[in-house]
């Protein structure tokens, strides 16, 4: 596909799996993949299917692993049940009920997002908003709670399935967002997230952004960020879609308002960056004055290789983007399939980092977005005869914790913060008592609001 010609967006959901496999890889049995797609959300488009996936290498191909729910994402007993039901042609409602019972076992809303992050305005919960860290507010626009394609590892997978329907974070109240930011002078940064806000028509995106950048908008707001996978999954949004010029014009307006604008671009594999349309889209975005900051989780079967990350970060820097974060796969969904032990994650990060040009050494990680904050695994060491993980807060509910180094007992199998224990015989990590104090006050507001306790 060319960056200069218009390409129509074609979407494929799970019902298209048999036809796609028949067209591209007839050797694959579609039933196990259909079974997985009944449980996990699936959306693929023609850019992904035709330009990014190497069908000669499926199912091992990393882009195929990234886009199509894999059978092994289900526990063997659940997979067998779903396959049997799929082959038997059981009623759709029965399949949905089976899938729902499986999803409920998968920690659909990790890091206590629903309980601990929702702020209050005039004593009332703000739906579609999270204020975990003092300076940053997350906003989930209702019209942006889906993506151009879905990632199999997505930690917000429950946003796109029925298990998330009751608790889905979303709001269409742009005025409420403006009022909240206006009344929160500590907030310097608003992050629009989802889903993917860049699936929205530009007129809708404008309705959310304009109140924040107008002359009557909050003067203390310095940065607007947009979390998006669109540069990888549908770069035509910026090059040749009918609204591409209007999208770029809106980005330029944000910059012209005196605010910093950053697209938090999710790139999981170098192949996404190598596509010429993606590179042209990045060039056009940078011409508006916006930054592109790149982040992704470390995912088994997709990118668990140091040379891959080294090459991806160097290419990002070459294209004028800023390598930002390597995340650890969250403890939700099919984490048993995708997660990488923290010891291996640290080795991959440090080996990749050692091969970077200086301009790419802006990246941080591997980072666990846990309930207390973003905890980085700096590496491992032996101190006073004990083998330990060296940990550090990159971001935290209490800003006093940020950059504080602490230690956990080395565990080669641990994949998340809750699997670690304090080193040197300590009964708890340094932050735990204060963290319990903070969450005991969630009835008053989110941690980002309650500055007097910090």
Tab-separated table of C-alpha atoms in Angstrom:
chain	number	residue	atom	x	y	z
A	1	UNK	CA	0.000	0.000	0.000
A	2	UNK	CA	1.268	3.496	-0.834
A	3	UNK	CA	1.243	6.484	1.493
A	4	UNK	CA	0.144	8.626	-1.445
A	5	UNK	CA	-2.996	6.743	-2.442
A	6	UNK	CA	-6.228	6.476	-0.534
A	7	UNK	CA	-6.944	3.154	1.136
A	8	UNK	CA	-10.361	2.210	2.433
A	9	UNK	CA	-10.529	0.826	5.954
A	10	UNK	CA	-11.864	-2.746	6.029
A	11	UNK	CA	-12.516	-4.375	9.397
A	12	UNK	CA	-12.481	-8.106	10.179
A	13	UNK	CA	-13.903	-9.603	13.384
A	14	UNK	CA	-13.932	-13.202	14.581
A	15	UNK	CA	-16.542	-14.245	12.014
A	16	UNK	CA	-13.947	-13.548	9.309
A	17	UNK	CA	-11.332	-15.943	10.737
A	18	UNK	CA	-12.245	-18.943	8.518
A	19	UNK	CA	-12.194	-16.840	5.339
A	20	UNK	CA	-8.930	-15.093	6.267
A	21	UNK	CA	-7.236	-18.391	7.069
A	22	UNK	CA	-8.543	-19.973	3.878
A	23	UNK	CA	-7.158	-17.066	1.853
A	24	UNK	CA	-3.788	-16.684	3.539
A	25	UNK	CA	-2.938	-19.917	5.380
A	26	UNK	CA	-5.204	-22.868	4.720
A	27	UNK	CA	-3.076	-25.100	6.972
A	28	UNK	CA	-4.500	-23.431	10.106
A	29	UNK	CA	-7.534	-24.963	11.780
A	30	UNK	CA	-9.814	-21.970	12.472
A	31	UNK	CA	-11.790	-23.588	15.318
A	32	UNK	CA	-9.249	-23.091	18.166
A	33	UNK	CA	-8.768	-19.488	17.073
A	34	UNK	CA	-12.526	-18.938	16.949
A	35	UNK	CA	-12.733	-20.385	20.452
A	36	UNK	CA	-10.145	-17.879	21.699
A	37	UNK	CA	-11.862	-15.021	19.870
A	38	UNK	CA	-15.144	-15.807	21.633
A	39	UNK	CA	-13.407	-14.993	24.928
A	40	UNK	CA	-11.003	-12.218	23.927
A	41	UNK	CA	-11.855	-9.227	21.732
A	42	UNK	CA	-10.745	-9.448	18.110
A	43	UNK	CA	-10.594	-6.740	15.476
A	44	UNK	CA	-8.182	-6.783	12.521
A	45	UNK	CA	-8.086	-4.499	9.495
A	46	UNK	CA	-6.740	-4.783	5.966
A	47	UNK	CA	-3.509	-2.911	6.786
A	48	UNK	CA	-2.674	-5.437	9.491
A	49	UNK	CA	-3.791	-8.475	7.504
A	50	UNK	CA	-2.196	-7.513	4.195
A	51	UNK	CA	0.874	-5.457	5.129
A	52	UNK	CA	2.040	-6.431	8.600
A	53	UNK	CA	1.418	-10.167	9.079
A	54	UNK	CA	3.834	-12.620	7.460
A	55	UNK	CA	1.383	-15.391	6.605
A	56	UNK	CA	4.203	-17.717	5.545
A	57	UNK	CA	5.272	-17.860	9.202
A	58	UNK	CA	1.967	-18.262	11.052
A	59	UNK	CA	1.156	-18.997	13.772
A	60	UNK	CA	4.635	-18.041	15.062
A	61	UNK	CA	4.717	-14.703	13.233
A	62	UNK	CA	4.836	-11.969	15.935
A	63	UNK	CA	2.306	-9.733	14.171
A	64	UNK	CA	-0.106	-12.654	13.875
A	65	UNK	CA	0.414	-13.325	17.587
A	66	UNK	CA	-0.258	-9.652	18.254
A	67	UNK	CA	-3.473	-9.415	16.211
A	68	UNK	CA	-5.258	-12.792	16.447
A	69	UNK	CA	-6.303	-14.266	19.812
A	70	UNK	CA	-4.250	-17.431	20.239
A	71	UNK	CA	-5.669	-20.760	21.461
A	72	UNK	CA	-3.035	-21.024	24.209
A	73	UNK	CA	-4.293	-17.763	25.698
A	74	UNK	CA	-6.982	-20.008	27.215
A	75	UNK	CA	-6.289	-22.620	29.858
A	76	UNK	CA	-6.408	-26.094	28.274
A	77	UNK	CA	-9.695	-27.078	29.924
A	78	UNK	CA	-11.376	-23.822	28.880
A	79	UNK	CA	-10.032	-24.158	25.348
A	80	UNK	CA	-11.396	-27.683	25.045
A	81	UNK	CA	-14.833	-26.577	26.238
A	82	UNK	CA	-14.952	-23.616	23.854
A	83	UNK	CA	-13.724	-25.710	20.899
A	84	UNK	CA	-16.327	-28.406	21.554
A	85	UNK	CA	-19.078	-25.799	21.777
A	86	UNK	CA	-17.871	-24.039	18.627
A	87	UNK	CA	-17.755	-27.270	16.627
A	88	UNK	CA	-21.185	-28.302	17.928
A	89	UNK	CA	-22.692	-25.018	16.789
A	90	UNK	CA	-24.275	-24.290	20.171
A	91	UNK	CA	-26.519	-21.211	20.366
A	92	UNK	CA	-24.709	-17.881	20.445
A	93	UNK	CA	-26.110	-16.980	23.863
A	94	UNK	CA	-24.656	-20.173	25.325
A	95	UNK	CA	-21.234	-19.366	23.853
A	96	UNK	CA	-21.423	-15.878	25.299
A	97	UNK	CA	-22.245	-17.220	28.762
A	98	UNK	CA	-19.345	-19.676	28.602
A	99	UNK	CA	-16.977	-16.908	27.512
A	100	UNK	CA	-18.195	-14.610	30.266
A	101	UNK	CA	-17.528	-17.203	32.971
A	102	UNK	CA	-13.950	-17.562	31.680
A	103	UNK	CA	-13.320	-13.805	31.515
A	104	UNK	CA	-14.375	-13.259	35.106
A	105	UNK	CA	-11.412	-15.375	36.248
A	106	UNK	CA	-8.917	-13.113	34.466
A	107	UNK	CA	-8.690	-9.971	36.650
A	108	UNK	CA	-10.381	-7.757	34.044
A	109	UNK	CA	-9.623	-4.446	35.806
A	110	UNK	CA	-6.038	-4.610	37.170
A	111	UNK	CA	-4.251	-2.216	39.534
A	112	UNK	CA	-7.526	-1.332	41.322
A	113	UNK	CA	-8.346	1.254	38.660
A	114	UNK	CA	-12.044	1.301	39.436
A	115	UNK	CA	-11.635	1.526	43.180
A	116	UNK	CA	-8.640	3.830	43.654
A	117	UNK	CA	-8.211	6.152	40.663
A	118	UNK	CA	-11.583	7.836	40.082
A	119	UNK	CA	-11.586	11.470	41.259
A	120	UNK	CA	-14.487	13.508	42.621
A	121	UNK	CA	-15.841	16.920	41.693
A	122	UNK	CA	-18.090	18.549	44.279
A	123	UNK	CA	-18.208	15.211	46.081
A	124	UNK	CA	-19.403	13.277	43.015
A	125	UNK	CA	-17.409	10.571	41.170
A	126	UNK	CA	-16.141	11.660	37.768
A	127	UNK	CA	-17.000	8.871	35.292
A	128	UNK	CA	-14.522	8.308	32.496
A	129	UNK	CA	-11.697	9.941	34.413
A	130	UNK	CA	-8.713	8.732	36.417
A	131	UNK	CA	-6.432	10.868	38.576
A	132	UNK	CA	-3.846	8.549	40.069
A	133	UNK	CA	-0.751	10.752	39.833
A	134	UNK	CA	-0.745	14.352	41.035
A	135	UNK	CA	0.075	16.102	37.766
A	136	UNK	CA	-1.771	13.859	35.279
A	137	UNK	CA	-5.457	13.246	34.557
A	138	UNK	CA	-6.570	10.424	32.248
A	139	UNK	CA	-9.782	10.898	30.287
A	140	UNK	CA	-11.613	8.124	28.402
A	141	UNK	CA	-13.833	9.705	25.698
A	142	UNK	CA	-16.927	7.581	25.084
A	143	UNK	CA	-16.533	7.621	21.305
A	144	UNK	CA	-12.918	6.401	21.529
A	145	UNK	CA	-13.369	3.170	23.456
A	146	UNK	CA	-12.299	0.883	20.628
A	147	UNK	CA	-9.284	0.685	18.289
A	148	UNK	CA	-8.483	0.341	14.584
A	149	UNK	CA	-7.412	-3.192	15.546
A	150	UNK	CA	-7.086	-4.938	18.895
A	151	UNK	CA	-3.849	-6.170	20.475
A	152	UNK	CA	-4.131	-9.635	21.973
A	153	UNK	CA	-2.131	-8.603	25.062
A	154	UNK	CA	-4.141	-5.419	25.751
A	155	UNK	CA	-4.478	-4.791	29.490
A	156	UNK	CA	-7.726	-2.928	28.787
A	157	UNK	CA	-9.197	-5.908	26.942
A	158	UNK	CA	-12.213	-5.850	29.257
A	159	UNK	CA	-13.212	-2.481	27.769
A	160	UNK	CA	-14.179	-4.392	24.620
A	161	UNK	CA	-16.023	-7.367	26.134
A	162	UNK	CA	-19.214	-7.726	28.135
A	163	UNK	CA	-17.294	-8.255	31.373
A	164	UNK	CA	-16.258	-4.617	31.135
A	165	UNK	CA	-19.617	-3.186	30.156
A	166	UNK	CA	-20.695	-2.204	33.658
A	167	UNK	CA	-17.295	-0.872	34.734
A	168	UNK	CA	-16.048	0.588	31.469
A	169	UNK	CA	-14.351	3.931	31.943
A	170	UNK	CA	-15.915	6.430	29.563
A	171	UNK	CA	-17.471	9.882	29.446
A	172	UNK	CA	-18.723	12.292	26.791
A	173	UNK	CA	-18.776	15.273	29.157
A	174	UNK	CA	-16.064	17.609	27.851
A	175	UNK	CA	-17.272	20.461	30.067
A	176	UNK	CA	-16.921	18.295	33.160
A	177	UNK	CA	-13.324	17.533	32.179
A	178	UNK	CA	-12.607	21.244	31.692
A	179	UNK	CA	-14.157	22.112	35.066
A	180	UNK	CA	-12.203	19.406	36.849
A	181	UNK	CA	-8.878	20.518	35.370
A	182	UNK	CA	-9.752	24.161	36.037
A	183	UNK	CA	-10.341	23.379	39.705
A	184	UNK	CA	-7.185	21.235	40.011
A	185	UNK	CA	-4.178	23.571	39.774
A	186	UNK	CA	-1.795	20.655	40.362
A	187	UNK	CA	-2.805	19.106	37.022
A	188	UNK	CA	-0.312	19.938	34.270
A	189	UNK	CA	-1.078	17.078	31.895
A	190	UNK	CA	-4.245	15.564	30.391
A	191	UNK	CA	-3.950	12.186	28.671
A	192	UNK	CA	-6.779	11.139	26.354
A	193	UNK	CA	-6.846	7.374	26.267
A	194	UNK	CA	-9.066	4.397	25.543
A	195	UNK	CA	-9.391	2.336	23.476
A	196	UNK	CA	-7.858	4.777	21.038
A	197	UNK	CA	-9.049	8.397	20.806
A	198	UNK	CA	-7.729	8.587	17.239
A	199	UNK	CA	-10.593	6.401	15.991
A	200	UNK	CA	-12.899	9.349	16.623
A	201	UNK	CA	-13.937	11.767	13.866
A	202	UNK	CA	-11.902	14.943	14.121
A	203	UNK	CA	-15.020	16.964	14.976
A	204	UNK	CA	-15.556	14.809	18.074
A	205	UNK	CA	-11.897	14.922	19.106
A	206	UNK	CA	-12.043	18.702	18.754
A	207	UNK	CA	-15.019	18.901	21.135
A	208	UNK	CA	-12.895	17.382	23.892
A	209	UNK	CA	-9.667	19.282	23.185
A	210	UNK	CA	-10.917	22.798	22.366
A	211	UNK	CA	-12.219	23.634	25.857
A	212	UNK	CA	-8.770	22.860	27.244
A	213	UNK	CA	-6.794	25.014	24.791
A	214	UNK	CA	-9.168	27.966	24.333
A	215	UNK	CA	-8.356	31.370	25.826
A	216	UNK	CA	-10.813	30.622	28.626
A	217	UNK	CA	-9.297	27.172	29.261
A	218	UNK	CA	-7.225	26.245	32.321
A	219	UNK	CA	-4.051	28.303	32.198
A	220	UNK	CA	-2.027	25.890	34.291
A	221	UNK	CA	-2.485	23.017	31.806
A	222	UNK	CA	0.833	22.524	30.003
A	223	UNK	CA	0.573	19.248	28.093
A	224	UNK	CA	-2.046	17.290	26.192
A	225	UNK	CA	-1.287	13.690	25.320
A	226	UNK	CA	-3.171	11.205	23.169
A	227	UNK	CA	-2.568	7.492	23.680
A	228	UNK	CA	-2.836	5.774	20.310
A	229	UNK	CA	-1.940	2.675	18.319
A	230	UNK	CA	-3.128	4.320	15.089
A	231	UNK	CA	0.384	4.913	13.724
A	232	UNK	CA	0.902	1.144	13.713
A	233	UNK	CA	-2.617	-0.147	13.053
A	234	UNK	CA	-3.961	2.540	10.657
A	235	UNK	CA	-1.395	5.206	9.670
A	236	UNK	CA	-3.673	6.339	6.825
A	237	UNK	CA	-5.493	8.357	9.498
A	238	UNK	CA	-2.793	10.998	8.945
A	239	UNK	CA	-1.848	10.527	5.279
A	240	UNK	CA	-4.853	9.884	3.069
A	241	UNK	CA	-8.070	9.345	5.040
A	242	UNK	CA	-10.784	11.877	4.166
A	243	UNK	CA	-10.121	13.820	7.389
A	244	UNK	CA	-6.333	13.504	7.453
A	245	UNK	CA	-5.678	17.201	6.797
A	246	UNK	CA	-8.207	18.218	9.461
A	247	UNK	CA	-6.560	15.870	11.960
A	248	UNK	CA	-3.151	17.402	11.354
A	249	UNK	CA	-4.638	20.905	11.562
A	250	UNK	CA	-6.103	20.141	14.997
A	251	UNK	CA	-2.756	18.841	16.224
A	252	UNK	CA	-1.141	22.074	15.028
A	253	UNK	CA	-3.798	24.120	16.855
A	254	UNK	CA	-2.888	22.462	20.146
A	255	UNK	CA	0.761	23.357	19.633
A	256	UNK	CA	-0.137	26.901	18.558
A	257	UNK	CA	-2.081	27.332	21.809
A	258	UNK	CA	1.193	27.137	23.702
A	259	UNK	CA	0.604	23.638	25.066
A	260	UNK	CA	2.883	20.727	24.429
A	261	UNK	CA	1.204	17.963	22.425
A	262	UNK	CA	2.464	14.392	22.541
A	263	UNK	CA	1.122	11.309	20.809
A	264	UNK	CA	1.835	8.315	23.046
A	265	UNK	CA	2.426	5.897	20.174
A	266	UNK	CA	2.209	2.183	20.858
A	267	UNK	CA	4.773	0.320	18.763
A	268	UNK	CA	5.216	-3.321	19.728
A	269	UNK	CA	7.480	-4.519	16.911
A	270	UNK	CA	9.902	-2.918	14.413
A	271	UNK	CA	7.789	-4.140	11.498
A	272	UNK	CA	5.120	-1.618	12.425
A	273	UNK	CA	7.644	1.228	12.153
A	274	UNK	CA	9.248	0.005	8.952
A	275	UNK	CA	6.103	0.480	6.875
A	276	UNK	CA	6.478	3.535	4.569
A	277	UNK	CA	2.979	4.835	5.349
A	278	UNK	CA	3.752	4.838	9.068
A	279	UNK	CA	6.986	6.736	8.451
A	280	UNK	CA	5.174	9.306	6.324
A	281	UNK	CA	2.481	9.692	8.992
A	282	UNK	CA	5.161	10.291	11.623
A	283	UNK	CA	6.801	12.927	9.427
A	284	UNK	CA	3.495	14.755	8.950
A	285	UNK	CA	2.693	14.679	12.668
A	286	UNK	CA	6.107	16.058	13.583
A	287	UNK	CA	5.575	18.907	11.099
A	288	UNK	CA	2.653	20.088	13.254
A	289	UNK	CA	5.019	20.559	16.192
A	290	UNK	CA	3.686	17.554	18.084
A	291	UNK	CA	5.987	15.036	19.719
A	292	UNK	CA	5.721	11.276	19.272
A	293	UNK	CA	6.627	9.289	22.386
A	294	UNK	CA	6.841	5.523	21.908
A	295	UNK	CA	5.931	2.825	24.386
A	296	UNK	CA	4.974	-0.841	24.503
A	297	UNK	CA	4.939	-3.798	26.867
A	298	UNK	CA	7.465	-6.613	26.723
A	299	UNK	CA	5.438	-9.534	25.392
A	300	UNK	CA	6.383	-13.182	25.057
A	301	UNK	CA	5.810	-14.482	21.500
A	302	UNK	CA	5.899	-10.911	20.128
A	303	UNK	CA	8.986	-8.948	21.208
A	304	UNK	CA	10.889	-10.788	23.977
A	305	UNK	CA	14.274	-10.227	22.337
A	306	UNK	CA	16.899	-7.606	23.192
A	307	UNK	CA	18.098	-7.074	19.596
A	308	UNK	CA	14.516	-6.402	18.508
A	309	UNK	CA	14.054	-3.686	21.143
A	310	UNK	CA	17.469	-2.177	20.374
A	311	UNK	CA	16.621	-1.935	16.678
A	312	UNK	CA	13.122	-0.606	17.373
A	313	UNK	CA	14.298	2.125	19.753
A	314	UNK	CA	17.101	3.201	17.420
A	315	UNK	CA	14.660	3.364	14.510
A	316	UNK	CA	12.221	5.421	16.575
A	317	UNK	CA	14.967	7.931	17.338
A	318	UNK	CA	16.027	7.995	13.685
A	319	UNK	CA	12.444	8.858	12.714
A	320	UNK	CA	12.376	11.724	15.199
A	321	UNK	CA	10.296	9.977	17.861
A	322	UNK	CA	11.180	9.628	21.543
A	323	UNK	CA	11.579	6.137	23.036
A	324	UNK	CA	9.646	6.445	26.291
A	325	UNK	CA	8.717	3.227	28.125
A	326	UNK	CA	9.100	-0.526	28.071
A	327	UNK	CA	6.261	-1.861	30.217
A	328	UNK	CA	5.866	-5.208	31.923
A	329	UNK	CA	2.766	-7.137	30.830
A	330	UNK	CA	0.027	-6.518	33.388
A	331	UNK	CA	-1.542	-9.173	35.578
A	332	UNK	CA	-4.750	-9.432	33.578
A	333	UNK	CA	-6.261	-11.441	30.757
A	334	UNK	CA	-3.909	-14.031	29.281
A	335	UNK	CA	-0.908	-12.878	31.293
A	336	UNK	CA	0.176	-16.514	31.697
A	337	UNK	CA	0.722	-16.610	27.932
A	338	UNK	CA	2.339	-13.212	27.410
A	339	UNK	CA	4.230	-12.396	30.615
A	340	UNK	CA	8.015	-12.489	30.852
A	341	UNK	CA	9.767	-13.075	34.221
A	342	UNK	CA	11.085	-9.832	35.719
A	343	UNK	CA	14.641	-11.181	35.743
A	344	UNK	CA	14.509	-11.809	32.005
A	345	UNK	CA	12.762	-8.485	31.393
A	346	UNK	CA	15.565	-6.590	33.118
A	347	UNK	CA	18.216	-8.459	31.142
A	348	UNK	CA	16.430	-7.752	27.838
A	349	UNK	CA	16.062	-4.062	28.677
A	350	UNK	CA	19.646	-3.576	29.811
A	351	UNK	CA	21.120	-5.476	26.870
A	352	UNK	CA	19.007	-3.472	24.412
A	353	UNK	CA	19.804	-0.189	26.191
A	354	UNK	CA	23.531	-0.820	25.951
A	355	UNK	CA	23.221	-0.878	22.150
A	356	UNK	CA	21.375	2.424	21.804
A	357	UNK	CA	22.578	5.689	20.379
A	358	UNK	CA	22.514	8.484	22.935
A	359	UNK	CA	19.414	10.031	21.365
A	360	UNK	CA	17.465	6.839	22.069
A	361	UNK	CA	18.472	6.576	25.728
A	362	UNK	CA	15.376	8.468	26.780
A	363	UNK	CA	13.577	5.162	27.359
A	364	UNK	CA	12.744	3.805	30.819
A	365	UNK	CA	11.852	0.342	31.954
A	366	UNK	CA	10.985	-2.380	32.400
A	367	UNK	CA	8.137	-0.745	34.297
A	368	UNK	CA	5.264	-2.347	36.190
A	369	UNK	CA	2.156	-0.126	36.224
A	370	UNK	CA	1.087	-1.426	39.610
A	371	UNK	CA	-1.394	0.089	42.028
A	372	UNK	CA	1.215	2.031	44.082
A	373	UNK	CA	2.798	3.416	40.907
A	374	UNK	CA	5.166	2.672	38.035
A	375	UNK	CA	7.856	0.439	39.504
A	376	UNK	CA	10.989	-0.073	37.447
A	377	UNK	CA	13.139	-3.195	37.612
A	378	UNK	CA	16.586	-1.672	37.385
A	379	UNK	CA	18.406	-4.989	37.577
A	380	UNK	CA	19.733	-7.510	40.051
A	381	UNK	CA	22.634	-7.457	42.482
A	382	UNK	CA	24.109	-9.236	45.506
A	383	UNK	CA	24.135	-7.089	48.650
A	384	UNK	CA	25.294	-8.331	52.043
A	385	UNK	CA	25.285	-11.835	50.633
A	386	UNK	CA	21.671	-11.696	49.446
A	387	UNK	CA	20.671	-11.780	45.799
A	388	UNK	CA	18.141	-9.001	45.165
A	389	UNK	CA	16.165	-7.128	42.560
A	390	UNK	CA	16.945	-3.405	42.466
A	391	UNK	CA	13.664	-1.513	42.081
A	392	UNK	CA	12.733	2.158	41.678
A	393	UNK	CA	9.549	4.183	41.345
A	394	UNK	CA	9.364	6.021	38.012
A	395	UNK	CA	5.981	7.449	39.031
A	396	UNK	CA	3.970	7.061	42.243
A	397	UNK	CA	0.760	7.910	44.054
A	398	UNK	CA	2.927	9.766	46.556
A	399	UNK	CA	5.456	11.925	44.666
A	400	UNK	CA	7.902	11.506	47.565
A	401	UNK	CA	8.386	7.888	46.478
A	402	UNK	CA	9.578	8.808	42.963
A	403	UNK	CA	13.178	7.758	42.231
A	404	UNK	CA	13.360	5.991	45.613
A	405	UNK	CA	15.427	2.819	45.215
A	406	UNK	CA	14.354	-0.284	47.140
A	407	UNK	CA	15.094	-3.991	47.092
A	408	UNK	CA	13.208	-7.244	46.738
A	409	UNK	CA	14.364	-10.796	47.173
A	410	UNK	CA	15.446	-12.269	43.858
A	411	UNK	CA	12.859	-14.616	42.383
A	412	UNK	CA	13.558	-16.006	38.893
A	413	UNK	CA	9.870	-16.789	38.372
A	414	UNK	CA	8.230	-13.542	39.541
A	415	UNK	CA	6.381	-11.614	36.838
A	416	UNK	CA	4.709	-8.820	38.851
A	417	UNK	CA	5.122	-6.694	41.941
A	418	UNK	CA	2.751	-8.787	44.053
A	419	UNK	CA	5.020	-11.784	43.491
A	420	UNK	CA	7.985	-10.037	45.139
A	421	UNK	CA	8.978	-9.980	48.811
A	422	UNK	CA	11.113	-7.384	50.613
A	423	UNK	CA	14.815	-8.140	50.893
A	424	UNK	CA	17.009	-8.215	54.015
A	425	UNK	CA	14.315	-9.643	56.263
A	426	UNK	CA	12.071	-6.563	56.072
A	427	UNK	CA	8.389	-7.240	56.720
A	428	UNK	CA	7.119	-4.844	54.056
A	429	UNK	CA	8.333	-2.448	51.375
A	430	UNK	CA	8.984	1.134	52.469
A	431	UNK	CA	5.832	2.507	50.782
A	432	UNK	CA	3.249	-0.033	51.938
A	433	UNK	CA	2.091	1.663	55.147
A	434	UNK	CA	1.647	5.027	53.412
A	435	UNK	CA	-0.066	3.323	50.480
A	436	UNK	CA	-2.629	1.774	52.824
A	437	UNK	CA	-3.269	5.213	54.302
A	438	UNK	CA	-3.853	6.624	50.833
A	439	UNK	CA	-6.311	3.964	49.697
A	440	UNK	CA	-8.176	4.180	53.008
A	441	UNK	CA	-9.204	7.673	51.926
A	442	UNK	CA	-10.463	6.870	48.429
A	443	UNK	CA	-13.942	7.842	49.554
A	444	UNK	CA	-12.696	11.431	49.634
A	445	UNK	CA	-11.181	11.335	46.156
A	446	UNK	CA	-8.356	9.831	44.145
A	447	UNK	CA	-4.709	9.953	45.216
A	448	UNK	CA	-3.989	12.634	42.617
A	449	UNK	CA	-6.434	14.936	44.372
A	450	UNK	CA	-5.571	14.392	48.010
A	451	UNK	CA	-2.343	16.361	48.194
A	452	UNK	CA	-2.539	16.984	51.931
A	453	UNK	CA	-1.848	13.319	52.626
A	454	UNK	CA	1.268	13.221	50.481
